[in-house]
XYZ file of C-alpha atoms in Angstrom:
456
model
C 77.813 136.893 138.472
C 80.410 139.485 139.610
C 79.643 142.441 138.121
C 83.475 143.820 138.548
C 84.444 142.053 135.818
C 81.714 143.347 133.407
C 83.554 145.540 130.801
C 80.650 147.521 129.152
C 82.807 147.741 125.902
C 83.418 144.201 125.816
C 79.204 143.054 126.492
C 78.524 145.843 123.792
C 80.623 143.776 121.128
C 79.291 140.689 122.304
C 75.890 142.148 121.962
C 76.234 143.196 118.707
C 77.983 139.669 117.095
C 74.723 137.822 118.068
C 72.478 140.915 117.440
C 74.051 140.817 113.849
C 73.824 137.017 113.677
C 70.138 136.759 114.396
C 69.265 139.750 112.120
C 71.028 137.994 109.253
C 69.218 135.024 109.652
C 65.908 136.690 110.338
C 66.423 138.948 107.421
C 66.874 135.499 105.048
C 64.062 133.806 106.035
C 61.801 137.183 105.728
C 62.272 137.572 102.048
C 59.207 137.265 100.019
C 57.477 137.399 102.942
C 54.869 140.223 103.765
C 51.955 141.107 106.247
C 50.785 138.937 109.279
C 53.155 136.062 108.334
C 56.345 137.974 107.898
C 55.018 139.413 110.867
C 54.834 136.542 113.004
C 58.025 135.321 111.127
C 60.149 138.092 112.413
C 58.945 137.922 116.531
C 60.823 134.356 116.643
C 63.724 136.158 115.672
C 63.431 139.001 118.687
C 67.121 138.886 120.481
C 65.597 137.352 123.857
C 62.806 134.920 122.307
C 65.584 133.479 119.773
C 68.401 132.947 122.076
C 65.820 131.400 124.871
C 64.813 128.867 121.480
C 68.369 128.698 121.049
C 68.660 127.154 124.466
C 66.270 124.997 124.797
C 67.523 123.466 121.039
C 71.343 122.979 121.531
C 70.594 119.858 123.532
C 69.410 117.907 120.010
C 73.196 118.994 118.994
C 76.785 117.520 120.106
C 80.219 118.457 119.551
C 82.434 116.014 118.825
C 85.640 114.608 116.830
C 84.561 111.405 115.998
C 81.314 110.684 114.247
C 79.726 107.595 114.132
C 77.637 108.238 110.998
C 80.436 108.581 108.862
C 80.136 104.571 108.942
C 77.200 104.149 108.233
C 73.992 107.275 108.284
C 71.930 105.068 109.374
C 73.440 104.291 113.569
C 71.831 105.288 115.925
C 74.653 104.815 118.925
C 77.378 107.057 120.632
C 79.780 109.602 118.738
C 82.690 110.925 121.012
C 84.574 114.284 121.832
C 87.715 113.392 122.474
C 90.665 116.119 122.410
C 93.310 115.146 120.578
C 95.811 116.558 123.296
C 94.780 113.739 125.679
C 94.890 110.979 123.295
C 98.579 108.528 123.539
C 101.033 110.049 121.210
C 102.032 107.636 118.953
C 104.642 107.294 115.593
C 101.480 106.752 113.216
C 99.461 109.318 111.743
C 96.662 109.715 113.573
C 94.587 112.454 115.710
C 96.877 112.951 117.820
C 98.704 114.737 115.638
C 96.306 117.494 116.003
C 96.909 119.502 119.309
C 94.937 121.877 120.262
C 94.287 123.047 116.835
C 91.679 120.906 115.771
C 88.103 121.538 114.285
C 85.275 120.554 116.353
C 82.730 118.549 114.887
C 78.458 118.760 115.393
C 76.214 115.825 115.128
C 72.177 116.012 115.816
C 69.599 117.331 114.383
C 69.901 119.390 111.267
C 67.873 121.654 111.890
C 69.552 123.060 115.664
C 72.948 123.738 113.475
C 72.310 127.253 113.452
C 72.956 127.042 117.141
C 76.200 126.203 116.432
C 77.276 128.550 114.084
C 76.179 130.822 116.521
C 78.517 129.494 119.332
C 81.135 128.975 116.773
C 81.341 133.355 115.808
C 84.189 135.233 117.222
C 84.892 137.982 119.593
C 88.672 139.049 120.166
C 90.004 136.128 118.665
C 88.034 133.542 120.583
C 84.753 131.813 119.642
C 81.792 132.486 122.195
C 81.757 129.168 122.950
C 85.244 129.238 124.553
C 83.936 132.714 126.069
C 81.101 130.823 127.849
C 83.491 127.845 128.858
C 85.421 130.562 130.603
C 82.131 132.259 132.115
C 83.188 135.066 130.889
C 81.151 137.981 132.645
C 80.952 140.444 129.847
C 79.866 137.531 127.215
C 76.604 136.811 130.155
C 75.363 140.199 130.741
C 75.000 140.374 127.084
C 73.204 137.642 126.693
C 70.277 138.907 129.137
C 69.966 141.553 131.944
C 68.623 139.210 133.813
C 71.686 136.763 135.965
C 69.668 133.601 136.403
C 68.599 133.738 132.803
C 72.188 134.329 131.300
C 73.618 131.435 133.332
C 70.785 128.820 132.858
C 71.283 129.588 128.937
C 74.980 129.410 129.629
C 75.092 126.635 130.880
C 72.375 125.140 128.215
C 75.440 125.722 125.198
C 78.086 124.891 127.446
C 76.603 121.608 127.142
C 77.492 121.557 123.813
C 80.066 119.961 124.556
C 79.302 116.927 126.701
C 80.283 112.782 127.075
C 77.322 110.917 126.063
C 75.369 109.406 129.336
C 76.804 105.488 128.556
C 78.395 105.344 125.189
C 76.714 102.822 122.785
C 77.340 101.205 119.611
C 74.940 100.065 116.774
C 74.539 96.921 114.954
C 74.803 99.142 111.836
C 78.531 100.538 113.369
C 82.020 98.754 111.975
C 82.973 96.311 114.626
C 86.062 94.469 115.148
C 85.902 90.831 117.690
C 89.804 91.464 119.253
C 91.067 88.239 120.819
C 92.498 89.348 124.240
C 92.561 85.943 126.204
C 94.888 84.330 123.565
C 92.279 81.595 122.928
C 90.561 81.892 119.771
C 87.938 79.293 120.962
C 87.239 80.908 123.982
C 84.041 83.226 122.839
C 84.118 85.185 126.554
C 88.057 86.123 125.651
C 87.329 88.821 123.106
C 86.766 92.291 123.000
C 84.271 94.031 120.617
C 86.225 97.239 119.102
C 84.246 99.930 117.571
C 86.526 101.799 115.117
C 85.795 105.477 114.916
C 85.542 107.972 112.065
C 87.882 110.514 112.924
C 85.778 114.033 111.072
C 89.026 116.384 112.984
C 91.801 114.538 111.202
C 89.664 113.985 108.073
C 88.797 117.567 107.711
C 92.292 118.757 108.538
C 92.920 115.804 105.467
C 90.890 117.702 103.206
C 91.797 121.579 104.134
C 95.892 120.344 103.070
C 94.700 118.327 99.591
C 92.814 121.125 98.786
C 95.265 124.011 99.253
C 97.790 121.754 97.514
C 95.511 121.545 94.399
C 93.729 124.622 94.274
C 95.329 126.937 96.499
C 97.072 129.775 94.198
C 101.153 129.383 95.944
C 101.272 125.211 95.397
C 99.639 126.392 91.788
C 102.272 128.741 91.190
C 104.791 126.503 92.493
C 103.494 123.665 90.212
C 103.783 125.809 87.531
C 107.308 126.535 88.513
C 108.295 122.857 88.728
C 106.846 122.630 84.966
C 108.807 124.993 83.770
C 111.701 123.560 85.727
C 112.173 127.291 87.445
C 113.559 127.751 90.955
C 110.853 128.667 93.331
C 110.825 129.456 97.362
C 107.598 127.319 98.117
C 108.082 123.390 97.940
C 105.588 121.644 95.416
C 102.961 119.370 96.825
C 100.966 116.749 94.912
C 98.565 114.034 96.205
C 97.878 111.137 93.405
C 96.106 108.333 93.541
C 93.257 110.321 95.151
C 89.458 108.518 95.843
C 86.684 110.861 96.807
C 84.116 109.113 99.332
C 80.664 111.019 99.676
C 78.784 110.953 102.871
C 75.499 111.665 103.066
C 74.794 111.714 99.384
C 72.422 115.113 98.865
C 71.877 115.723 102.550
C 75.751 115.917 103.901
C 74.715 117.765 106.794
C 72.884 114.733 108.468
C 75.937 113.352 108.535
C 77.597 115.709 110.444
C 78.367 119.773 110.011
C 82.064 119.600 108.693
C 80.990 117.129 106.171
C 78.654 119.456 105.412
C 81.548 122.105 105.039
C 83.085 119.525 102.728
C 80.209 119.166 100.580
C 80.157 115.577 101.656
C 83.813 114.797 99.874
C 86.124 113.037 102.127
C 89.482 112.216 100.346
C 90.931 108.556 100.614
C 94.665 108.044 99.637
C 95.991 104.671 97.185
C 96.322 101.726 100.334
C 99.027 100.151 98.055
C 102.260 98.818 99.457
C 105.385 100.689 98.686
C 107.097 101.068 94.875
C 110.803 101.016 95.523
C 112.505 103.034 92.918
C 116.207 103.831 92.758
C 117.082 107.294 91.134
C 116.624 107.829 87.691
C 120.638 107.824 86.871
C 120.654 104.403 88.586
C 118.292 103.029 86.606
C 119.911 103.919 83.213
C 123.310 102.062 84.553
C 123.356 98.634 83.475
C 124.314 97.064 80.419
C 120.420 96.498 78.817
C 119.216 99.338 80.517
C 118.825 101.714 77.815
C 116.346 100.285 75.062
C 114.302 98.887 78.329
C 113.464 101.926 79.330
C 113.394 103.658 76.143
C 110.263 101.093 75.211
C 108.291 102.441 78.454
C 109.192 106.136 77.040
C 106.189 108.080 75.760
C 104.126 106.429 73.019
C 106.861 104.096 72.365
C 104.964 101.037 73.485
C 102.085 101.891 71.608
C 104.157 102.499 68.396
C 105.403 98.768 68.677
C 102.608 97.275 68.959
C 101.084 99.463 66.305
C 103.939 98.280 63.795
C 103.226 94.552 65.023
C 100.000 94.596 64.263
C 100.150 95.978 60.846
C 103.012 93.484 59.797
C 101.481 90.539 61.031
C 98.707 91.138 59.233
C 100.635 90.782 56.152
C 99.301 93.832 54.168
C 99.348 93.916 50.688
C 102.867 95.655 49.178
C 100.761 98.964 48.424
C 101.541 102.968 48.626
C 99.372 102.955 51.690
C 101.162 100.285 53.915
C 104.229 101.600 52.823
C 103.106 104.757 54.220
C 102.031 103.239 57.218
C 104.417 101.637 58.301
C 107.299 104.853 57.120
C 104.906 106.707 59.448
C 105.620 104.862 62.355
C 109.329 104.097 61.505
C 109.407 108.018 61.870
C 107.096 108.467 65.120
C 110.306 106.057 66.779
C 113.004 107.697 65.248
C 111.323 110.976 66.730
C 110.446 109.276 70.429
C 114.303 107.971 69.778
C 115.215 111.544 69.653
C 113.143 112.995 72.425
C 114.329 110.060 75.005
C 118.134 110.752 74.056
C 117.430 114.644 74.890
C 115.501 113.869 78.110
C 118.519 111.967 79.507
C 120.930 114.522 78.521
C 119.032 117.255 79.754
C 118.285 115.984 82.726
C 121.692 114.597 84.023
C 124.509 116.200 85.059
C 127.804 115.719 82.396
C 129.384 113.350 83.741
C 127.215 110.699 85.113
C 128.892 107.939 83.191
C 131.877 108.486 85.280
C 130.393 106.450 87.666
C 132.077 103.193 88.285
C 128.614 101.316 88.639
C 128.076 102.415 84.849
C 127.778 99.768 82.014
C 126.350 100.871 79.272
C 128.344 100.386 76.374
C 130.573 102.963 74.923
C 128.282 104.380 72.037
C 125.559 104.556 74.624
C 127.851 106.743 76.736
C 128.992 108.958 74.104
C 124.951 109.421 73.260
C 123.234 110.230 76.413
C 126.338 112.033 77.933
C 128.280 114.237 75.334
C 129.184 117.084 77.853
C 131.216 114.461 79.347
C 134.066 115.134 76.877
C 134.132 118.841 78.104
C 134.919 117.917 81.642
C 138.941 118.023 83.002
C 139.896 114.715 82.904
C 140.413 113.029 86.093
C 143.877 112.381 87.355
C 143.040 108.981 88.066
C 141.146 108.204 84.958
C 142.685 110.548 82.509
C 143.417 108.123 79.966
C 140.092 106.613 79.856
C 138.557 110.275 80.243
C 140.727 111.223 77.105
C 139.829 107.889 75.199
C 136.151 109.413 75.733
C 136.908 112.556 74.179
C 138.621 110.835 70.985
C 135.467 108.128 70.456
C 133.098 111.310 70.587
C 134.936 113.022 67.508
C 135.482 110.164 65.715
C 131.648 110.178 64.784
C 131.443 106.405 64.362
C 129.365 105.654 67.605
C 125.744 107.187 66.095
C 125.900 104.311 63.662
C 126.799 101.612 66.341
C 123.800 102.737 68.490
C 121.134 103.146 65.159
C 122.524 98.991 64.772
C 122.083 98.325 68.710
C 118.128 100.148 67.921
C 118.039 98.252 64.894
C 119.007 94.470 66.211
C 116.377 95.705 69.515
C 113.326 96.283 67.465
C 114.229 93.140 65.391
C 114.128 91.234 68.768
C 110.954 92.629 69.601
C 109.343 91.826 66.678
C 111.205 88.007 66.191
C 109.768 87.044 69.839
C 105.972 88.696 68.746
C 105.976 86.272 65.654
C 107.073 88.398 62.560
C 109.173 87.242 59.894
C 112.533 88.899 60.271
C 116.048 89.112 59.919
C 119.226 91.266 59.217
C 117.971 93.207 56.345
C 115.309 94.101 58.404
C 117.878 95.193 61.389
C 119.437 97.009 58.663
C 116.389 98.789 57.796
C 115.855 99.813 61.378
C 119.060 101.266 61.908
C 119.471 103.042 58.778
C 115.898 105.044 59.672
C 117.320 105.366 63.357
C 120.347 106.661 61.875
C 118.767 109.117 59.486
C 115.521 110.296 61.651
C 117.502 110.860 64.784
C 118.589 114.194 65.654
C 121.884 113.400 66.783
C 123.554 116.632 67.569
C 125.036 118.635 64.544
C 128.784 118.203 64.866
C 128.056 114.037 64.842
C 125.351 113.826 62.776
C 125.835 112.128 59.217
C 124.292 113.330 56.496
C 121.806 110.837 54.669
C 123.053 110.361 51.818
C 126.364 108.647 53.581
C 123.699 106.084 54.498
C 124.422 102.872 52.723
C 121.301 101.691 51.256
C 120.386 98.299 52.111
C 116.863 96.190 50.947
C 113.175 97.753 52.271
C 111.654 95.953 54.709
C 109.490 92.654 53.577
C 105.467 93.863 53.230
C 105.908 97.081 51.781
């Protein structure tokens, strides 16, 4: 060791870090603990005679980045340290990915962890491990006085990290026959692949899920998105989360970061890919409108709801009557609550688009603002023909008759009894329930009363 390099303030602060470290553990094992025992207790955790322990114990522990018992707790063959720096770098998501950022892994016996977390404290930015990888001179004359001592324990955690002798695999580990000849029948042509758990990319996994669902910015940004306010910091969201626990009560013999994960390691939805054109697009064809007002909230469940209670053919009472006025109401409501989610949430103006064809009344409905937009020079007369439809008020009745002649359809195809009084019926409550806005909205008593519904 060349004592040049010693820097006495430097071995003092790597004194005291493991001094502290031992005294902390020492300290929690020696509560409730008195006389001979505590005694004896507290002489394994003298500096020397713990660190020499320490030694001899970090050979029942490995670093690594890929864990075999992750596949199954029960194998008994190889896991691997392998830096993600000198893996291929690829398109796919994968370790690679990590750098030289990544969080080591420890496998072994339980019970020689503490070893780790020793190795794993911090000095000037830089865990003693890496210290010790460097030989650094200051970090070995505080681990003994004595040269030969400090290096042979040096060189006991260096081993830390370390290849295993002749990596092996376990009947108990996932295996994969990969035909490399080209000759399925040929049983000497095939390679037998050992996929790996990797517990650096799956802990990375689990640090980003987490912050995104319980770390306070993505909370304040969700909150933000809510409440449809700007914010600076993007909001994140995983769904279609599974939870996978390894190790069950004991996560640790898994490995140590499952440990630090209380066994939890996330798995995303493996589902192929829902294509979905924007939300404008959607709403631009000619049946596009009731369509998706049926998937709206509750609406579904209304429908069915009314199905089932006229198909039953209740007796003409004050309660189905009631009933069935309740629901009539919950859809004029959801009617009104679709109509304002589409206007709010569209720029005036979207009907412009050529690719549009919803019918006129359904225009004039979901985009009103339209009509206070300069009319284009190239469509002014149809942009003016617009504005005159919208005052003329009759276009709330024609789309109560296109929601009236929809829910007939509905209920015609699921086997009730119906027909244009009914329609009628619909559109009248459409017309009368809706909160069209106030300028266009007719008052009820302009409704022209038609027949109630049959059953009530």
């Amino acid at each position: 060791m060349d004592n040049s390099f010693r820097q006495p303030h430097r071995v003092a602060a790597f004194y005291q870090a493991i001094s502290e470290f031992i005294e902390e553990r020492r300290d929690a094992k020696l509560k409730g603990q008195e006389g001979e025992a505590a005694e004896k207790l507290a002489a394994k955790y003298d500096y020397r005679t713990w660190l020499a322990d320490a030694a001899r114990r970090v050979s029942q522990i490995q670093a690594v980045t890929h864990v075999l018992k992750a596949t199954h707790p029960d194998a008994k063959g190889s896991s691997l340290h392998i830096p993600p720096e000198t893996l291929g770098q690829r398109t796919e998501v994968g370790s690679h990915l990590l750098g030289e950022a990544f969080a080591e892994d420890v496998v072994g016996n339980a019970a020689a962890l503490d070893v780790y977390k020793l190795l794993k404290l911090e000095v000037d930015g830089k865990r003693l491990l890496d210290w010790l990888q460097e030989d650094d001179p200051s970090l070995l004359a505080a681990l003994d006085t004595d040269e030969s001592v400090a290096q042979e324990w040096a060189e006991a955690f260096k081993a830390l990290v370390r290849p295993p002798a002749a990596p092996v695999s376990h009947v108990l580990a996932k295996q994969v026959y990969w035909c490399v000849s080209g000759e399925p029948t040929d049983n000497a042509g095939f390679h037998l692949l050992q996929p790996m758990f990797s517990s650096s990319l799956a802990h990375e996994v689990h640090g980003r899920i987490n912050e995104a669902r319980f770390g306070e910015s993505n909370k304040e940004a969700r909150q933000a998105y809510y409440k449809r306010q700007e914010h600076p910091v993007p909001y994140a969201e995983y769904r279609g989360l599974a939870a996978r626990k390894l190790g069950g009560t004991k996560p640790q013999n898994i490995s140590q970061l499952n440990s630090e994960r209380g066994g939890v390691n996330y798995l995303f939805a493996s589902l192929p890919p829902q294509w979905r054109q924007s939300g404008e697009r959607r709403l631009m064809s000619s049946e596009a409108v009731m369509r998706h007002f049926r998937r709206y909230e509750g609406v579904n469940g209304l429908l069915k709801a009314l199905i089932k209670l006229l198909k039953n053919d209740p007796d003409s009472t004050m309660e189905t009557r009631k009933k069935r006025e309740e629901i009539e109401r919950a859809l004029g409501e959801s009617l009104v609550a679709f109509g304002c989610t589409v206007r709010h949430s569209r720029e005036p103006g979207w009907t412009r688009d050529p690719d549009c064809q919803l019918v006129e009344c359904e225009q004039l409905w979901l985009d009103p603002e339209r009509a206070n937009l300069p009319p284009r020079p190239e469509s002014e007369q149809a942009d003016m023909t617009f504005q005159q439809a919208l005052e003329w008020k009759d276009w709330p009745q024609e789309v109560a008759n296109r929601f009236g002649s929809w829910l007939n359809n509905i209920l015609h195809n699921a086997g009730v009894p119906v027909g244009d009084t009914e329609a009628a019926h619909w559109a009248r409550q459409a017309l009368v329930d809706s909160d069209w806005p106030s300028r266009w909205r007719r008052p009820a008593a302009q409704v022209t009363a038609t027949q109630e519904v049959s059953n009530g």
